[in-house]
Coordinates of C-alpha atoms in Angstrom, one line a residue:
Chain A
M929 CA -6.2 -12.4 -23.9
S930 CA -5.9 -8.7 -24.8
V931 CA -4.6 -8.2 -21.3
L932 CA -1.8 -10.7 -21.5
T933 CA 0.2 -9.1 -24.3
L934 CA 3.9 -8.4 -23.6
K935 CA 3.3 -4.7 -23.8
N936 CA 0.5 -4.7 -21.2
L937 CA 2.4 -6.9 -18.9
L938 CA 5.4 -4.6 -19.1
F939 CA 3.2 -1.5 -18.5
M940 CA 1.7 -3.2 -15.4
S941 CA 5.2 -4.4 -14.2
F942 CA 6.3 -0.7 -14.5
A943 CA 3.2 0.6 -12.7
V944 CA 3.3 -1.8 -9.8
P945 CA 6.6 -0.8 -8.2
I946 CA 5.8 2.9 -8.6
G947 CA 2.5 2.3 -6.9
I948 CA 4.1 0.3 -4.1
M949 CA 6.7 3.1 -3.6
A950 CA 4.0 5.9 -3.7
G951 CA 1.8 4.0 -1.3
A952 CA 4.7 3.4 1.1
L953 CA 5.5 7.1 1.3
P954 CA 3.4 8.7 4.1
G955 CA 1.3 11.5 2.7
F956 CA 1.3 10.3 -0.9
T957 CA -2.2 9.0 -1.6
A958 CA -3.6 6.6 -4.2
T959 CA -5.4 9.6 -5.7
M960 CA -2.2 11.5 -6.2
A961 CA -0.4 8.5 -7.7
V962 CA -3.3 7.7 -10.1
A963 CA -3.6 11.4 -11.1
L964 CA 0.1 11.6 -11.9
M965 CA 0.0 8.4 -14.0
V966 CA -3.0 9.5 -16.2
P967 CA -1.1 11.9 -18.4
F968 CA 1.3 9.1 -19.3
T969 CA -1.6 7.0 -20.5
F970 CA -3.1 9.5 -22.9
T971 CA -1.2 8.2 -25.9
M972 CA -1.5 4.6 -25.0
E973 CA -4.2 2.3 -26.5
P974 CA -7.3 2.2 -24.3
I975 CA -6.6 -1.2 -22.8
S976 CA -2.9 -0.5 -22.1
G977 CA -3.7 2.8 -20.5
L978 CA -6.5 1.4 -18.3
V979 CA -4.6 -1.7 -17.1
T980 CA -1.6 0.5 -16.2
I981 CA -3.8 2.8 -14.1
G982 CA -5.6 -0.2 -12.5
A983 CA -2.2 -1.9 -11.6
L984 CA -1.0 1.4 -10.1
Y985 CA -4.1 1.8 -8.0
C986 CA -3.9 -1.7 -6.6
A987 CA -0.2 -1.4 -5.8
T988 CA -0.5 2.0 -4.1
I989 CA -3.1 0.6 -1.7
F990 CA -0.9 -2.4 -1.0
G991 CA 2.2 -0.2 -0.6
G992 CA 0.7 1.6 2.4
S993 CA 1.2 -1.6 4.4
F994 CA 5.0 -1.3 4.3
S995 CA 5.2 1.9 6.3
A996 CA 2.3 0.8 8.5
I997 CA 4.2 -2.3 9.5
L998 CA 7.8 -1.0 9.7
L999 CA 7.2 2.6 10.8
N1000 CA 3.8 2.5 12.4
T1001 CA 2.7 5.0 9.9
P1002 CA -0.2 4.2 7.5
G1003 CA 1.2 5.0 4.0
T1004 CA -2.4 5.5 2.9
P1005 CA -5.5 5.9 5.1
S1006 CA -6.5 2.4 3.9
S1007 CA -3.7 0.9 6.1
I1008 CA -4.7 2.5 9.4
G1009 CA -5.7 -0.9 10.8
T1010 CA -2.5 -2.5 9.6
T1011 CA -0.5 -0.5 12.1
F1012 CA -2.5 -2.1 15.0
D1013 CA -0.9 -5.5 14.6
G1014 CA 1.8 -5.0 11.9
Y1015 CA 4.0 -2.7 14.0
P1016 CA 3.8 -4.8 17.1
M1017 CA 4.8 -7.8 14.9
A1018 CA 7.8 -5.9 13.6
R1019 CA 8.8 -5.0 17.1
Q1020 CA 8.6 -8.7 18.1
G1021 CA 10.9 -9.6 15.3
R1022 CA 8.2 -10.7 12.9
G1023 CA 8.3 -7.8 10.5
E1024 CA 9.1 -10.0 7.5
E1025 CA 6.3 -12.3 8.3
A1026 CA 4.0 -9.3 8.6
I1027 CA 5.0 -7.9 5.2
Y1028 CA 4.6 -11.3 3.5
T1029 CA 1.2 -11.8 5.2
A1030 CA 0.2 -8.4 4.0
T1031 CA 1.4 -9.2 0.5
I1032 CA -0.5 -12.5 0.2
A1033 CA -3.6 -11.1 1.9
S1034 CA -3.6 -8.1 -0.5
G1035 CA -3.3 -10.4 -3.5
I1036 CA -6.2 -12.6 -2.3
G1037 CA -8.3 -9.6 -1.4
G1038 CA -7.7 -8.3 -4.9
F1039 CA -8.7 -11.6 -6.4
V1040 CA -11.9 -11.9 -4.5
G1041 CA -12.7 -8.2 -5.3
T1042 CA -12.2 -8.9 -9.0
I1043 CA -14.5 -11.9 -8.9
I1044 CA -17.2 -9.9 -7.2
L1045 CA -16.6 -7.0 -9.7
I1046 CA -17.0 -9.3 -12.7
A1047 CA -19.8 -11.4 -11.4
F1048 CA -22.0 -8.8 -9.8
V1049 CA -21.1 -5.5 -11.3
V1050 CA -24.6 -4.6 -12.6
P1051 CA -26.9 -5.8 -9.7
L1052 CA -24.5 -4.5 -7.0
A1053 CA -24.4 -1.1 -8.7
K1054 CA -28.2 -1.0 -8.6
V1055 CA -28.2 -1.7 -4.8
S1056 CA -25.7 1.0 -4.2
L1057 CA -28.1 3.5 -5.8
R1058 CA -30.6 2.8 -3.1
F1059 CA -28.3 4.2 -0.5
G1060 CA -29.6 7.7 0.4
P1061 CA -28.6 10.0 3.3
P1062 CA -30.4 8.0 6.0
E1063 CA -28.6 4.9 4.9
Y1064 CA -25.2 6.7 5.0
F1065 CA -26.0 8.0 8.4
W1066 CA -26.6 4.5 9.7
T1067 CA -23.5 3.2 7.8
S1068 CA -21.4 5.8 9.7
I1069 CA -23.1 4.8 13.0
F1070 CA -22.3 1.1 12.2
G1071 CA -18.7 2.2 11.6
L1072 CA -18.6 4.0 14.9
T1073 CA -19.7 0.9 16.8
I1074 CA -16.2 -0.5 16.0
I1075 CA -14.9 1.9 18.7
A1076 CA -15.8 -0.7 21.4
S1077 CA -13.4 -3.3 20.0
L1078 CA -10.7 -0.7 19.1
S1079 CA -10.6 0.5 22.7
S1080 CA -10.8 -2.7 24.7
Q1081 CA -8.8 -1.2 27.6
S1082 CA -11.1 1.7 28.3
I1083 CA -14.4 1.8 26.4
L1084 CA -15.3 5.2 27.9
K1085 CA -12.1 6.8 26.7
G1086 CA -12.6 5.1 23.3
I1087 CA -16.1 6.6 23.0
A1088 CA -14.7 10.0 24.1
G1089 CA -11.9 9.7 21.6
G1090 CA -14.4 8.9 18.8
A1091 CA -16.5 11.9 19.8
M1092 CA -13.4 14.1 19.8
G1093 CA -12.6 12.9 16.3
I1094 CA -16.1 13.8 15.1
M1095 CA -15.8 17.2 16.7
I1096 CA -12.5 17.9 15.1
S1097 CA -13.9 16.8 11.7
M1098 CA -16.4 19.7 12.0
I1099 CA -13.6 22.2 11.4
G1100 CA -14.0 23.8 8.0
V1101 CA -16.9 24.2 5.6
A1102 CA -20.0 22.5 6.7
P1103 CA -21.0 19.7 4.4
V1104 CA -24.6 21.0 4.4
G1105 CA -25.2 24.7 4.8
G1106 CA -21.7 25.8 3.6
D1107 CA -20.8 27.8 6.8
V1108 CA -17.2 28.0 7.7
R1109 CA -17.0 26.6 11.2
F1110 CA -14.4 26.5 14.0
N1111 CA -11.5 27.6 11.7
L1112 CA -10.1 30.1 14.2
G1113 CA -10.2 32.7 11.4
L1114 CA -7.5 30.8 9.5
A1115 CA -8.0 30.4 5.8
S1116 CA -5.9 27.2 5.9
F1117 CA -8.6 25.5 8.0
Q1118 CA -11.5 26.4 5.7
G1119 CA -11.0 23.1 3.8
G1120 CA -11.0 21.3 7.2
V1121 CA -8.2 19.4 9.0
E1122 CA -6.3 17.3 6.6
L1123 CA -7.0 13.7 7.5
I1124 CA -3.6 12.3 6.3
S1125 CA -1.7 14.9 8.3
V1126 CA -3.5 13.9 11.4
L1127 CA -2.9 10.2 10.6
I1128 CA 0.9 10.8 10.1
G1129 CA 1.0 12.8 13.3
F1130 CA -1.0 10.4 15.4
F1131 CA 0.7 7.2 14.3
C1132 CA 4.3 8.2 13.3
L1133 CA 5.5 11.1 15.4
P1134 CA 5.0 9.4 18.7
E1135 CA 7.3 6.6 17.5
V1136 CA 10.0 9.2 16.6
L1137 CA 9.6 10.7 20.1
R1138 CA 9.9 7.3 21.7
M1139 CA 13.0 6.6 19.6
A1140 CA 14.4 9.9 21.0
L1141 CA 14.3 8.3 24.5
T1142 CA 16.6 5.5 23.4
P1143 CA 18.7 6.8 20.5
D1144 CA 21.5 4.3 20.9
T1145 CA 19.4 1.2 20.0
T1146 CA 18.9 -0.1 16.5
Y1147 CA 15.6 -1.1 15.1
S1148 CA 17.0 -4.6 14.6
E1149 CA 17.6 -5.0 18.4
V1150 CA 13.8 -5.1 18.8
G1151 CA 12.9 -6.3 15.3
K1152 CA 15.3 -9.1 14.4
N1153 CA 13.7 -11.7 12.3
E1154 CA 13.6 -14.9 14.2
N1155 CA 11.6 -17.1 11.9
G1156 CA 14.3 -17.6 9.3
K1157 CA 13.5 -19.3 6.1
S1158 CA 10.1 -20.6 7.0
V1159 CA 8.7 -17.1 7.1
I1160 CA 6.9 -17.3 3.7
T1161 CA 5.3 -20.6 4.9
V1162 CA 4.1 -18.9 8.1
A1163 CA 2.7 -16.0 6.1
M1164 CA 0.9 -18.4 3.8
R1165 CA -0.5 -20.2 6.8
N1166 CA -1.7 -16.9 8.2
V1167 CA -3.7 -16.2 5.1
F1168 CA -4.7 -19.6 3.7
G1169 CA -5.1 -21.3 7.1
H1170 CA -7.8 -18.7 8.1
M1171 CA -9.7 -18.5 4.9
G1172 CA -12.8 -17.5 6.8
N1173 CA -11.2 -14.3 7.9
T1174 CA -9.5 -13.7 4.5
F1175 CA -12.7 -14.3 2.5
R1176 CA -15.0 -12.3 4.9
S1177 CA -12.6 -9.3 5.0
S1178 CA -12.3 -9.4 1.2
V1179 CA -16.1 -9.4 0.8
I1180 CA -16.4 -6.5 3.3
G1181 CA -13.8 -4.6 1.4
A1182 CA -15.6 -5.1 -2.0
L1183 CA -19.0 -4.2 -0.5
V1184 CA -17.7 -1.1 1.2
G1185 CA -15.9 -0.1 -1.9
I1186 CA -19.1 -0.2 -3.9
L1187 CA -20.7 2.5 -1.7
P1188 CA -19.9 5.9 -3.1
G1189 CA -18.0 8.0 -0.5
A1190 CA -16.9 5.0 1.5
G1191 CA -13.5 3.5 0.9
G1192 CA -10.5 1.6 2.1
N1193 CA -10.1 3.9 5.2
I1194 CA -13.5 2.6 6.5
A1195 CA -13.3 -1.0 5.1
N1196 CA -10.0 -1.9 6.8
L1197 CA -11.3 -0.9 10.2
I1198 CA -14.7 -2.7 9.7
A1199 CA -12.8 -5.8 8.5
Y1200 CA -10.4 -5.6 11.5
N1201 CA -13.3 -5.3 13.9
E1202 CA -15.1 -8.3 12.4
A1203 CA -11.9 -10.4 12.4
K1204 CA -11.4 -9.5 16.1
R1205 CA -15.0 -10.3 16.9
A1206 CA -14.9 -13.7 15.2
A1207 CA -11.5 -14.7 16.6
K1208 CA -11.0 -17.2 19.4
D1209 CA -8.2 -15.0 20.8
P1210 CA -9.5 -11.4 20.5
E1211 CA -7.3 -10.3 23.3
T1212 CA -4.2 -10.9 21.2
F1213 CA -5.4 -8.3 18.6
G1214 CA -3.4 -5.2 18.8
K1215 CA -0.4 -7.1 20.2
G1216 CA 0.8 -8.7 17.0
N1217 CA -1.9 -11.0 15.7
A1218 CA -1.3 -11.7 12.0
Q1219 CA -5.1 -12.1 11.5
G1220 CA -5.4 -8.3 12.0
I1221 CA -3.1 -7.7 9.0
V1222 CA -4.9 -10.4 6.9
A1223 CA -8.2 -8.6 7.6
T1224 CA -7.1 -5.0 6.9
E1225 CA -5.0 -5.8 3.8
S1226 CA -7.4 -8.2 2.1
S1227 CA -10.2 -5.7 2.7
N1228 CA -8.4 -2.6 1.5
N1229 CA -7.3 -4.2 -1.8
A1230 CA -10.8 -5.6 -2.4
V1231 CA -12.0 -2.0 -2.1
V1232 CA -10.2 -1.1 -5.3
E1233 CA -12.3 -3.5 -7.4
G1234 CA -15.4 -2.7 -5.4
A1235 CA -15.0 1.0 -6.3
M1236 CA -15.1 0.1 -10.0
V1237 CA -18.6 -1.3 -9.7
P1238 CA -20.6 2.0 -9.6
L1239 CA -18.0 3.6 -11.9
L1240 CA -18.2 1.1 -14.7
A1241 CA -21.9 0.2 -14.4
L1242 CA -23.4 3.5 -13.6
G1243 CA -20.8 6.1 -14.3
I1244 CA -20.7 7.2 -10.7
P1245 CA -17.1 7.6 -9.3
G1246 CA -17.5 6.6 -5.7
S1247 CA -14.0 7.5 -4.6
P1248 CA -11.4 10.2 -5.6
P1249 CA -9.2 7.6 -7.4
A1250 CA -12.3 6.3 -9.2
A1251 CA -13.1 9.9 -10.2
I1252 CA -9.7 10.2 -11.9
I1253 CA -10.1 6.8 -13.6
Y1254 CA -13.5 8.2 -14.8
G1255 CA -11.5 11.0 -16.4
A1256 CA -9.1 8.5 -17.9
L1257 CA -12.0 6.5 -19.4
L1258 CA -13.4 9.7 -21.0
L1259 CA -10.0 10.6 -22.4
Q1260 CA -9.8 7.2 -24.0
G1261 CA -13.2 7.9 -25.6
L1262 CA -15.2 5.7 -23.3
T1263 CA -18.3 7.0 -21.4
P1264 CA -18.6 5.2 -18.0
G1265 CA -22.1 3.7 -17.6
P1266 CA -24.2 1.1 -19.3
D1267 CA -22.5 1.8 -22.7
L1268 CA -19.3 0.3 -21.4
F1269 CA -20.9 -3.1 -21.4
T1270 CA -22.2 -2.8 -24.9
K1271 CA -20.1 -0.6 -27.2
G1272 CA -16.9 -0.9 -25.2
A1273 CA -17.4 -4.3 -23.7
H1274 CA -14.1 -5.8 -24.9
I1275 CA -12.2 -2.9 -23.2
T1276 CA -14.3 -3.0 -20.1
Y1277 CA -13.9 -6.7 -19.5
A1278 CA -10.2 -6.5 -20.3
F1279 CA -9.8 -3.8 -17.7
M1280 CA -11.7 -5.8 -15.1
L1281 CA -9.8 -9.0 -15.9
S1282 CA -6.5 -7.1 -15.7
F1283 CA -7.0 -6.8 -11.9
F1284 CA -6.2 -10.6 -11.7
V1285 CA -2.9 -10.0 -13.5
S1286 CA -2.1 -6.8 -11.5
N1287 CA -2.6 -8.7 -8.2
I1288 CA -0.2 -11.5 -9.3
I1289 CA 2.5 -9.0 -10.3
M1290 CA 1.9 -7.1 -7.1
V1291 CA 2.3 -10.2 -4.9
V1292 CA 5.6 -11.2 -6.8
M1293 CA 7.0 -7.8 -6.5
G1294 CA 5.8 -7.4 -2.9
F1295 CA 7.9 -10.4 -1.9
F1296 CA 11.1 -8.9 -3.3
A1297 CA 10.4 -5.4 -2.2
G1298 CA 9.3 -6.5 1.2
K1299 CA 12.5 -8.4 1.9
A1300 CA 14.7 -5.6 0.6
I1301 CA 12.9 -2.8 2.5
Y1302 CA 12.7 -4.8 5.7
K1303 CA 16.4 -5.7 5.6
M1304 CA 17.2 -2.0 4.8
V1305 CA 15.2 -0.8 7.8
L1306 CA 16.8 -3.3 10.1
K1307 CA 20.3 -2.1 9.3
I1308 CA 19.6 1.5 9.9
P1309 CA 20.4 2.6 13.5
T1310 CA 17.8 4.6 15.4
R1311 CA 20.0 7.7 15.5
V1312 CA 19.7 7.8 11.7
L1313 CA 16.3 6.3 11.3
A1314 CA 14.4 8.7 13.6
P1315 CA 15.5 11.9 11.8
G1316 CA 14.7 10.2 8.5
I1317 CA 11.2 9.4 9.6
L1318 CA 10.7 12.9 10.9
M1319 CA 11.8 14.2 7.5
L1320 CA 9.3 11.8 5.8
T1321 CA 6.5 13.0 8.0
I1322 CA 7.2 16.6 7.2
V1323 CA 7.6 16.0 3.5
G1324 CA 4.6 13.7 3.4
S1325 CA 2.2 16.1 5.1
Y1326 CA 3.5 19.0 3.1
S1327 CA 3.1 17.2 -0.3
I1328 CA -0.7 16.6 0.2
R1329 CA -1.7 20.2 -0.6
G1330 CA 1.5 22.1 -0.5
N1331 CA 0.3 23.8 2.7
E1332 CA 2.6 24.4 5.6
M1333 CA -0.4 24.5 8.0
D1334 CA -0.9 20.8 7.2
V1335 CA 2.6 20.1 8.5
L1336 CA 1.9 22.2 11.7
V1337 CA -1.3 20.2 12.2
M1338 CA 0.8 17.0 11.8
L1339 CA 3.3 18.1 14.4
V1340 CA 0.6 19.2 16.9
S1341 CA -1.3 15.9 16.3
G1342 CA 1.8 14.0 16.9
I1343 CA 2.4 15.6 20.2
A1344 CA -1.2 15.2 21.1
G1345 CA -1.1 11.6 20.0
F1346 CA 1.9 10.9 22.2
I1347 CA 0.2 12.4 25.3
L1348 CA -3.2 10.9 24.6
R1349 CA -1.7 7.4 24.1
E1350 CA 0.1 7.6 27.4
L1351 CA -3.2 8.5 29.0
D1352 CA -4.8 5.3 27.5
F1353 CA -6.6 7.0 24.6
N1354 CA -6.3 4.7 21.6
P1355 CA -5.7 6.8 18.4
G1356 CA -7.9 4.4 16.4
P1357 CA -11.3 5.7 17.6
I1358 CA -10.2 9.4 17.2
V1359 CA -9.2 8.7 13.6
L1360 CA -12.4 6.7 13.0
G1361 CA -14.4 9.7 14.3
L1362 CA -12.5 12.0 12.0
I1363 CA -13.3 9.8 9.0
L1364 CA -16.9 9.1 9.8
G1365 CA -17.9 12.5 11.2
P1366 CA -18.5 14.2 7.8
I1367 CA -20.4 11.2 6.5
A1368 CA -22.6 11.1 9.6
E1369 CA -23.2 14.8 9.5
K1370 CA -24.2 14.9 5.8
G1371 CA -26.4 11.8 6.3
L1372 CA -28.1 13.2 9.3
V1373 CA -28.8 16.7 8.0
Q1374 CA -29.8 15.6 4.5
G1375 CA -31.8 12.8 5.9
L1376 CA -33.8 15.2 8.1
L1377 CA -34.4 17.5 5.1
M1378 CA -35.7 14.4 3.3
G1379 CA -37.8 13.5 6.3
R1380 CA -39.6 16.9 6.1
M1381 CA -41.0 15.8 2.8
V1382 CA -42.6 12.8 4.5
S1383 CA -43.6 14.4 7.8
T1384 CA -43.0 18.0 9.0
T1385 CA -43.6 17.1 12.6
S1386 CA -41.4 13.9 12.8
P1387 CA -38.8 14.2 10.1
W1388 CA -36.6 11.7 11.9
I1389 CA -39.0 8.9 11.0
V1390 CA -37.2 8.5 7.7
F1391 CA -34.2 7.0 9.5
F1392 CA -36.3 4.1 10.9
T1393 CA -38.6 3.1 8.1
R1394 CA -36.4 2.4 5.1
P1395 CA -35.5 -1.3 4.7
I1396 CA -31.8 -0.9 4.3
C1397 CA -31.8 1.5 7.4
I1398 CA -33.5 -1.2 9.5
V1399 CA -30.9 -3.7 8.5
L1400 CA -28.1 -1.3 9.3
I1401 CA -29.7 -0.4 12.7
I1402 CA -29.9 -4.2 13.6
L1403 CA -26.2 -4.6 12.5
S1404 CA -25.2 -1.5 14.5
L1405 CA -27.0 -2.8 17.7
L1406 CA -25.4 -6.2 17.3
S1407 CA -22.0 -4.7 16.8
A1408 CA -22.3 -2.3 19.7
F1409 CA -23.6 -4.9 22.1
W1410 CA -21.5 -7.9 20.8
P1411 CA -19.0 -7.7 23.7
F1412 CA -21.8 -8.1 26.2
L1413 CA -23.6 -10.7 24.2
K1414 CA -20.4 -12.7 23.8
D1415 CA -19.8 -12.6 27.5
R1416 CA -23.2 -13.9 28.1
F1417 CA -22.8 -16.8 25.6
A1418 CA -19.4 -17.5 27.1
K1419 CA -20.9 -17.8 30.6
R1420 CA -23.5 -20.2 29.4
I1421 CA -21.2 -22.7 27.9
P1422 CA -19.5 -23.9 31.1
V1423 CA -22.8 -24.3 32.8
E1424 CA -24.0 -26.6 30.0
Chain B
M1473 CA 7.4 6.1 42.0
K1474 CA 5.0 9.0 41.5
Q1475 CA 1.6 8.0 40.0
L1476 CA -0.6 10.2 37.8
N1477 CA -4.4 9.9 37.6
S1478 CA -4.8 9.4 33.9
D1479 CA -8.5 9.7 34.1
L1480 CA -8.3 13.1 35.7
I1481 CA -5.9 14.5 33.0
G1482 CA -7.8 12.8 30.2
G1483 CA -11.1 14.1 31.5
L1484 CA -9.8 17.6 31.7
I1485 CA -8.5 17.4 28.2
V1486 CA -11.8 16.1 26.8
T1487 CA -13.9 18.6 28.7
G1488 CA -11.5 21.5 27.9
L1489 CA -11.8 20.6 24.2
A1490 CA -15.6 20.6 24.3
V1491 CA -15.6 24.0 26.1
F1492 CA -13.1 25.4 23.5
F1493 CA -15.4 24.3 20.6
H1494 CA -18.4 25.6 22.5
L1495 CA -16.7 29.0 22.8
L1496 CA -15.9 29.0 19.1
R1497 CA -19.5 28.2 18.3
D1498 CA -20.6 31.1 16.1
E1499 CA -23.9 32.2 14.6
F1500 CA -24.1 29.3 12.2
T1501 CA -27.1 28.7 9.9
R1502 CA -29.6 26.2 11.1
L1503 CA -28.3 23.4 8.9
A1504 CA -24.7 24.0 9.8
A1505 CA -25.4 24.2 13.5
M1506 CA -27.5 21.0 13.7
F1507 CA -24.6 18.6 14.0
P1508 CA -22.2 20.7 16.3
D1509 CA -25.2 21.3 18.6
A1510 CA -25.6 17.6 19.0
V1511 CA -21.9 16.6 19.2
I1512 CA -20.3 19.2 21.5
P1513 CA -22.6 18.5 24.5
V1514 CA -21.9 14.8 24.0
V1515 CA -18.2 15.4 24.1
G1516 CA -18.6 17.6 27.2
A1517 CA -20.7 14.9 28.9
L1518 CA -18.1 12.2 28.1
G1519 CA -15.4 14.4 29.5
I1520 CA -17.4 14.9 32.7
A1521 CA -18.0 11.1 32.9
I1522 CA -14.2 10.5 32.7
L1523 CA -13.7 13.2 35.4
V1524 CA -16.3 11.4 37.6
K1525 CA -14.5 8.1 37.0
A1526 CA -11.2 9.8 38.0
F1527 CA -12.6 10.2 41.5
V1528 CA -14.8 7.1 41.8
K1529 CA -12.6 4.4 40.1
P1530 CA -9.4 6.2 39.0
Q1531 CA -6.8 4.7 36.7
Y1532 CA -3.2 5.5 37.5
I1533 CA -0.2 5.6 35.3
S1534 CA 3.4 5.9 36.2
S1535 CA 4.7 9.4 35.8
E1536 CA 7.7 7.9 34.1
V1537 CA 5.7 7.6 30.9
F1538 CA 5.9 11.4 30.6
R1539 CA 9.7 11.4 30.9
T1540 CA 11.3 13.6 28.3
N1541 CA 14.9 14.1 27.4
H1542 CA 16.7 16.9 25.5
I1543 CA 16.6 14.9 22.3
M1544 CA 12.8 14.6 22.4
V1545 CA 12.4 18.4 23.1
L1546 CA 15.0 19.3 20.4
T1547 CA 13.3 17.0 17.9
V1548 CA 10.0 18.8 18.3
L1549 CA 11.6 22.2 18.3
L1550 CA 13.7 21.5 15.1
G1551 CA 10.5 20.1 13.4
F1552 CA 8.7 23.3 14.1
A1553 CA 11.7 25.4 13.1
W1554 CA 12.0 23.6 9.8
V1555 CA 8.3 24.0 9.0
L1556 CA 8.2 27.7 10.0
S1557 CA 11.3 28.6 8.0
M1558 CA 10.8 26.5 4.9
K1559 CA 8.8 29.2 3.1
R1560 CA 11.2 32.0 4.0
I1561 CA 14.6 30.3 3.7
G1562 CA 13.6 27.5 1.3
F1563 CA 12.7 23.9 1.8
A1564 CA 16.1 22.4 0.9
V1565 CA 18.3 24.7 2.9
S1566 CA 16.1 24.7 6.0
G1567 CA 15.7 21.0 5.7
F1568 CA 19.4 20.4 5.3
F1569 CA 20.2 22.3 8.6
A1570 CA 17.3 20.7 10.5
I1571 CA 18.3 17.2 9.5
T1572 CA 22.0 17.8 10.2
F1573 CA 21.2 19.1 13.6
L1574 CA 18.8 16.2 14.3
L1575 CA 21.4 13.7 13.2
L1576 CA 23.9 15.4 15.5
V1577 CA 21.6 15.5 18.4
F1578 CA 20.6 11.9 18.0
S1579 CA 24.2 10.7 17.7
G1580 CA 25.3 12.7 20.7
K1581 CA 28.8 13.3 19.3
F1582 CA 29.4 17.0 18.6
T1583 CA 32.8 16.7 16.9
L1584 CA 33.8 18.3 13.6
R1585 CA 34.2 14.9 11.9
N1586 CA 30.7 13.8 13.0
A1587 CA 29.2 17.1 11.9
L1588 CA 30.7 16.6 8.5
R1589 CA 29.3 13.1 8.3
C1590 CA 25.9 14.2 9.5
S1591 CA 25.8 17.1 7.0
A1592 CA 26.7 14.7 4.1
L1593 CA 24.0 12.3 5.2
A1594 CA 21.5 15.2 5.5
A1595 CA 22.4 16.4 2.0
M1596 CA 21.9 13.0 0.6
E1597 CA 18.5 12.6 2.3
I1598 CA 17.3 16.0 1.0
G1599 CA 18.6 15.1 -2.5
L1600 CA 16.7 11.9 -2.4
V1601 CA 13.5 13.7 -1.3
Y1602 CA 13.9 16.1 -4.2
L1603 CA 14.5 13.2 -6.6
V1604 CA 11.5 11.1 -5.4
F1605 CA 9.0 13.7 -4.5
G1606 CA 10.1 16.7 -6.6
W1607 CA 11.2 15.1 -9.8
L1608 CA 9.4 11.7 -9.9
L1609 CA 6.1 12.6 -8.1
N1610 CA 5.9 16.2 -9.2
V1611 CA 5.6 17.8 -5.7
S1612 CA 6.8 21.4 -5.7
F1613 CA 8.6 22.5 -2.5
P1614 CA 8.9 26.2 -1.4
S1615 CA 12.2 27.7 -2.6
G1616 CA 12.3 30.8 -0.3
I1617 CA 15.2 33.3 -0.5
L1618 CA 17.9 30.6 -0.8
F1619 CA 16.6 27.2 -2.1

């Protein structure tokens, strides 16, 4: 009941719209939003401070869906997959349906994530501790097998795109060894290529360039809402009528969130892949299938609660926002780890339960904000919208690190993204390679170093003998060969 | 209509990128070189595979997809001009001029009245950016010699 005080509800109601706005702005990450909110919570009581930060974190991840759907720009990396079907839906005149679907799916994802957090916090945290470098290597390989379904038009180009993404991810300081690599002698590249700049460039700038071809149209000409009043009902049917997809994606999100280093950027793509794989109409994915949005949005919001598992139970912040919440807990006089469930149990459980309330507030505000923002975007003519989007891309990529090189990277990525898309290279695999490359490299090199302890002649054996590795290898093989297996099963059915 | 072999262009880009990274390959330590040594040849091989496909089973796209107009070119140029001048002139002033020009270019009407309207809109947009990013979200923009 300590969560449901008027004061706490007001704090959460204040944090949620700020979070939605921050998430919707390209380049403004959940980490930045949470970091900016922490100073305001210093003077609050511990429960009030923590529930405010928790609400903000949830809302920021959800907010990323707005720009993903309306502008084809993932507001946060957790919404990459939402662009695949969200933007086509908006172009087909189903933008409002897409936003409502994202809102409800995010709320359900948050609910499932919170249940998993409360019920399994301690045992799941112990499992996550058994993940070493070889397991992370195979996790990244499993993630890369998604490429096949992301690039259904040309698998060869999809694989090449993924490999190019991995290669670009090698720019900067090596995760193991510490050498500065491929930075062309530029100090700005020592920290690597900024992922969010590339995301903004790949997904957003090509749209601005396409708008430049037809500046006299309005967004509403291609995006008029045709479903009228029943749109909320349709959105509810999208989520509740496919509970298998919603639930599976939420569980994927929570489980990926538990793994330190993995987050919404990976979870939403895995959930999208699984939704497509399980669907009866996989060919409609990427062309405006609402189930794509359900998968990505329920998974990325479940990641928020999943990330709290290692933080609260073990004191291990598995993601940058979790690291900031770690600091916020310390500032409130709480030491993350087992003590939270003994000495500070009432605060910890109040914090965990507050995610239920945050998600309800988020859904309610999402409905209002969604309608308002959608109507606003519809009214803006292309000749005004396109320069506005370009401005947002420049401001967004600059605000990440205050580095003009990030903006140049964004512009170059945008031009490259435009050309590559015309050549049938899907940007999804390239971005996936960019995200998973550093995880794969760290896992591979550290795993081989580990393996030398076991066998100096065959250090790679460590990648094939650990139980979790074997499970991940099987999952990776199934995932990679699923399109062929599915074809084989499909051919058998008519014969029978 | 003229057709372009998308596999040929794509294959050249992928192979070229692999060669570029190979040329940048420096004297890295063993641990730092392990991953690049595995990835770069794979990218090169994939590029060659796409090139082979370009001759065996090519995929063609209409050359129309690469159509550009002056608005597209100016959008890119103004984007670069804004970024390169923001530190020297200042984010707000360079942004104001870039957005005003972009709005003018997109509207296609180069009249005084439209120029005034576009500059007012640009000033409003830049003000909004300062309000949201600068004041509310604490992002500091370069002020340069002007602002």
